[in-house]
Coordinates of N, CA, C and O in Angstrom, one line a residue:
X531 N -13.0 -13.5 3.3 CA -11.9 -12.9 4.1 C -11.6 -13.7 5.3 O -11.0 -13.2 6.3
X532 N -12.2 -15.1 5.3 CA -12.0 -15.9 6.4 C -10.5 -15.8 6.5 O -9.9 -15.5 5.5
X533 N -9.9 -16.0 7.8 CA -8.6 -16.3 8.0 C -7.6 -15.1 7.3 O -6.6 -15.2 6.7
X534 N -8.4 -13.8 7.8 CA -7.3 -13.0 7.1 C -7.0 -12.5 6.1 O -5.9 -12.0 5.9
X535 N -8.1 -12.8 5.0 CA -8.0 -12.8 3.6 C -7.3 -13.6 2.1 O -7.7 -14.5 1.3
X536 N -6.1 -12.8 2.1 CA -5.1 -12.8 1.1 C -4.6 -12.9 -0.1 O -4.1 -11.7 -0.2
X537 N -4.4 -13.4 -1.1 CA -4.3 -12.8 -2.6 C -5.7 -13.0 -2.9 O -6.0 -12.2 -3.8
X538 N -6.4 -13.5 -2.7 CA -7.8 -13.9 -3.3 C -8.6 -12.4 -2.8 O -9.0 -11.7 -3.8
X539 N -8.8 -12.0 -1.7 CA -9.1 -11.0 -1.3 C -8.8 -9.5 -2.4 O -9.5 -8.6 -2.7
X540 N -7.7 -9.7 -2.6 CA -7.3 -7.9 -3.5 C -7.9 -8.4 -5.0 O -7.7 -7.6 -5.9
X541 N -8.6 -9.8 -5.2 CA -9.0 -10.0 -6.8 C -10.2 -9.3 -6.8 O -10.7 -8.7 -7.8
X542 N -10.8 -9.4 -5.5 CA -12.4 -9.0 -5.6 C -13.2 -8.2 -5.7 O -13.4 -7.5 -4.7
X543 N -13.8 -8.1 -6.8 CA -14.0 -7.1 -7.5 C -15.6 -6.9 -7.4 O -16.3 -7.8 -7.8
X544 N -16.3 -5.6 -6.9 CA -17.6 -5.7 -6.4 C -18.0 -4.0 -7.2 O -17.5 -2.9 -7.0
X545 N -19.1 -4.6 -8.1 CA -20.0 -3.4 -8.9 C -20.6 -2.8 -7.7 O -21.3 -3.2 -6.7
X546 N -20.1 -1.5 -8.3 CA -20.8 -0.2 -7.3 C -21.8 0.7 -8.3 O -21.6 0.8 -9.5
X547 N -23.0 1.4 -7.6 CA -23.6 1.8 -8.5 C -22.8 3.5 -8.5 O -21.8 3.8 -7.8
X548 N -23.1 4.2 -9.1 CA -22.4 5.9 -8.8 C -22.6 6.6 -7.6 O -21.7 7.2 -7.1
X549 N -24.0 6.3 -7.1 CA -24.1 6.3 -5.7 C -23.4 6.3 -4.7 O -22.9 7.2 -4.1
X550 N -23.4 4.5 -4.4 CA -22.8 3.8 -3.6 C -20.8 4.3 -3.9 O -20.0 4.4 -3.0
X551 N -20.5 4.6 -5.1 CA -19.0 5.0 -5.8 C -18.6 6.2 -4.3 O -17.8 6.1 -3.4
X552 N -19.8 7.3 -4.6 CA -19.6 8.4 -4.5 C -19.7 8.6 -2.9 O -19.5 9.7 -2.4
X553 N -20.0 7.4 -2.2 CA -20.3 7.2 -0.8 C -19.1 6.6 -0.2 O -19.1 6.4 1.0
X554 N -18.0 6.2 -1.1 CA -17.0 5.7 -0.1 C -16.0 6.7 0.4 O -16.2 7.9 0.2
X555 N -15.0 6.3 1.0 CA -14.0 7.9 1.4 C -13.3 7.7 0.9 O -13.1 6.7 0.2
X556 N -12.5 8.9 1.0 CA -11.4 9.2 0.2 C -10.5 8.0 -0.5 O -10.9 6.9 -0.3
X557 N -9.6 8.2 -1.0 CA -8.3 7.1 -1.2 C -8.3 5.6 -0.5 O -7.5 5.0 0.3
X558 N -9.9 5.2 -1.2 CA -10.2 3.7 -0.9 C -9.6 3.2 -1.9 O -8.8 2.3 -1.8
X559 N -10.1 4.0 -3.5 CA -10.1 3.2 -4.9 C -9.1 3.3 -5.5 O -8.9 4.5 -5.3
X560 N -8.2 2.9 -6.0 CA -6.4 2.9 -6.5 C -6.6 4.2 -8.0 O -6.8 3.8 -9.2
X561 N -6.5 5.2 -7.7 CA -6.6 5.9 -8.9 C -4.9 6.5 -9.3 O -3.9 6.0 -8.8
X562 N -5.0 7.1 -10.0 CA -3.4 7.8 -10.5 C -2.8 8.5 -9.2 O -2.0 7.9 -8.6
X563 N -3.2 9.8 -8.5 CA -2.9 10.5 -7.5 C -2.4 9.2 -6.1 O -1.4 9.0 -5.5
X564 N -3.4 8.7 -6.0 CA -3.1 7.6 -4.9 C -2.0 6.7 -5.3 O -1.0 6.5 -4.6
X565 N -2.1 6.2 -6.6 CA -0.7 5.3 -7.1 C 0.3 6.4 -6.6 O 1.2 6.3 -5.7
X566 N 0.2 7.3 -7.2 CA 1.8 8.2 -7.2 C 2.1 8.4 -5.6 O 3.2 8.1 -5.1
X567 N 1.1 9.1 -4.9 CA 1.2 9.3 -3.4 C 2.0 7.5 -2.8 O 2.8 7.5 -1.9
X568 N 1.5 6.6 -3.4 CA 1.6 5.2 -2.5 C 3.2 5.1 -3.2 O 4.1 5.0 -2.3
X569 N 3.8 5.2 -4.7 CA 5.1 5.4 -4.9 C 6.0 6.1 -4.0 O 7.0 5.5 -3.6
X570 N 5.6 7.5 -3.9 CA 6.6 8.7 -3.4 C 6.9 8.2 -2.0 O 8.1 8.3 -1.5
X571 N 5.7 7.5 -1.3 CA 5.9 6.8 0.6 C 7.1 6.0 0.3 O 8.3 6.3 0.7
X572 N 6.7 4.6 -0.6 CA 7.7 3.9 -0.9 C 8.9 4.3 -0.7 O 9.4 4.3 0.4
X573 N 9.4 4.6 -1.8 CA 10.5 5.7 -2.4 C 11.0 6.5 -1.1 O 12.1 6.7 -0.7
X574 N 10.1 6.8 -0.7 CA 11.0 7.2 1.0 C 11.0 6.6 1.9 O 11.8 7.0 2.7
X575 N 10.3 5.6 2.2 CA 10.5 4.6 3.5 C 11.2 3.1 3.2 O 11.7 2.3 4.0
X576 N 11.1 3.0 2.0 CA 11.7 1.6 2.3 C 13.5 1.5 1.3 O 14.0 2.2 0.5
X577 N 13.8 0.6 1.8 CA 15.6 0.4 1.3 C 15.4 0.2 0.0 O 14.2 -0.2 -0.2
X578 N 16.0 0.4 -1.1 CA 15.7 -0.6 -2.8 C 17.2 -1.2 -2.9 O 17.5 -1.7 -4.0
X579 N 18.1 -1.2 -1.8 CA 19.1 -2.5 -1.2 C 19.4 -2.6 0.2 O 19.5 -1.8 1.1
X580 N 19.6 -4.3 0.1 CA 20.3 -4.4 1.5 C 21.5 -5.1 0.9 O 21.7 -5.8 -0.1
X581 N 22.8 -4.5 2.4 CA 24.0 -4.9 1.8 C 24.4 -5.9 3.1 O 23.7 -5.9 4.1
X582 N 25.5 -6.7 2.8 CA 26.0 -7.7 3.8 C 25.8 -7.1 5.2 O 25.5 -7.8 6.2
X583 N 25.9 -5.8 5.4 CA 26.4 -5.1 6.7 C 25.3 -4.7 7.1 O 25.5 -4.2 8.2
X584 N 24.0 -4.6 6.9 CA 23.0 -3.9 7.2 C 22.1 -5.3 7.6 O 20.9 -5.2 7.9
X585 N 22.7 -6.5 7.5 CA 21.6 -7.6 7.7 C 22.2 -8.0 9.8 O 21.7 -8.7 10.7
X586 N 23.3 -7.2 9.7 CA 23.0 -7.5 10.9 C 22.9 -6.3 12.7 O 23.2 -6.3 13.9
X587 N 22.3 -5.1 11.2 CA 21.5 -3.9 12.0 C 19.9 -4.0 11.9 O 19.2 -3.7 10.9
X588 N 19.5 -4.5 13.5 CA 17.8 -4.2 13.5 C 17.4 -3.1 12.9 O 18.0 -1.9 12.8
X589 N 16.0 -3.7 12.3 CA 15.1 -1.8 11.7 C 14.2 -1.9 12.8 O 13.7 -3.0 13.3
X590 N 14.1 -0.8 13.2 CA 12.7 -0.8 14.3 C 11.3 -0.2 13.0 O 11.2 0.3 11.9
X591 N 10.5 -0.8 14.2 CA 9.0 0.0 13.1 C 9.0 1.4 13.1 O 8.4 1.7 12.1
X592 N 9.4 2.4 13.9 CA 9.9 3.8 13.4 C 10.3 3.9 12.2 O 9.6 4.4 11.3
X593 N 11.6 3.5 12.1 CA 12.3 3.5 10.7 C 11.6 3.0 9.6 O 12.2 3.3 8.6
X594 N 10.7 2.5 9.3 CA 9.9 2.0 8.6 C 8.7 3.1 8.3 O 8.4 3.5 7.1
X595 N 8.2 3.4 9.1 CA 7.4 4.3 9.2 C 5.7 3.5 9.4 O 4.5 3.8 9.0
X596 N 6.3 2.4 10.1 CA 5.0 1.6 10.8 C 4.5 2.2 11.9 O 5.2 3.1 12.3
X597 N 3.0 1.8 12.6 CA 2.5 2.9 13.5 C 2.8 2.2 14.8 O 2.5 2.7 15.9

């Protein structure tokens, strides 16, 4: 994760025993509920167009729903 990680970082894939599974929190591991929940955010925070006229209206990170 030198330097910030990035695509190499989301490949890496580390054996957990049931244990150790059962010790992590909530909505670490990408399951169906979490997929759907991480859609429905999407689906409401972000555009699925931009048009000529909106390229030259700032988004602030509110609108986005950044913190």
């Amino acid at each position: 994760m030198k330097n910030g990680g990035g695509p190499a970082c989301l490949r890496l894939r580390v054996p957990l025993t049931d244990d150790e599974r059962s010790a992590l929190s909530a909505r670490v591991l990408l399951d169906d509920p979490l997929y759907q929940a991480l859609r429905a955010w999407i689906a409401r925070h972000y555009r699925d167009r931009v048009t000529p006229a909106d390229l030259g209206v700032p988004i602030s990170s509110t609108k986005i729903g950044a913190p």
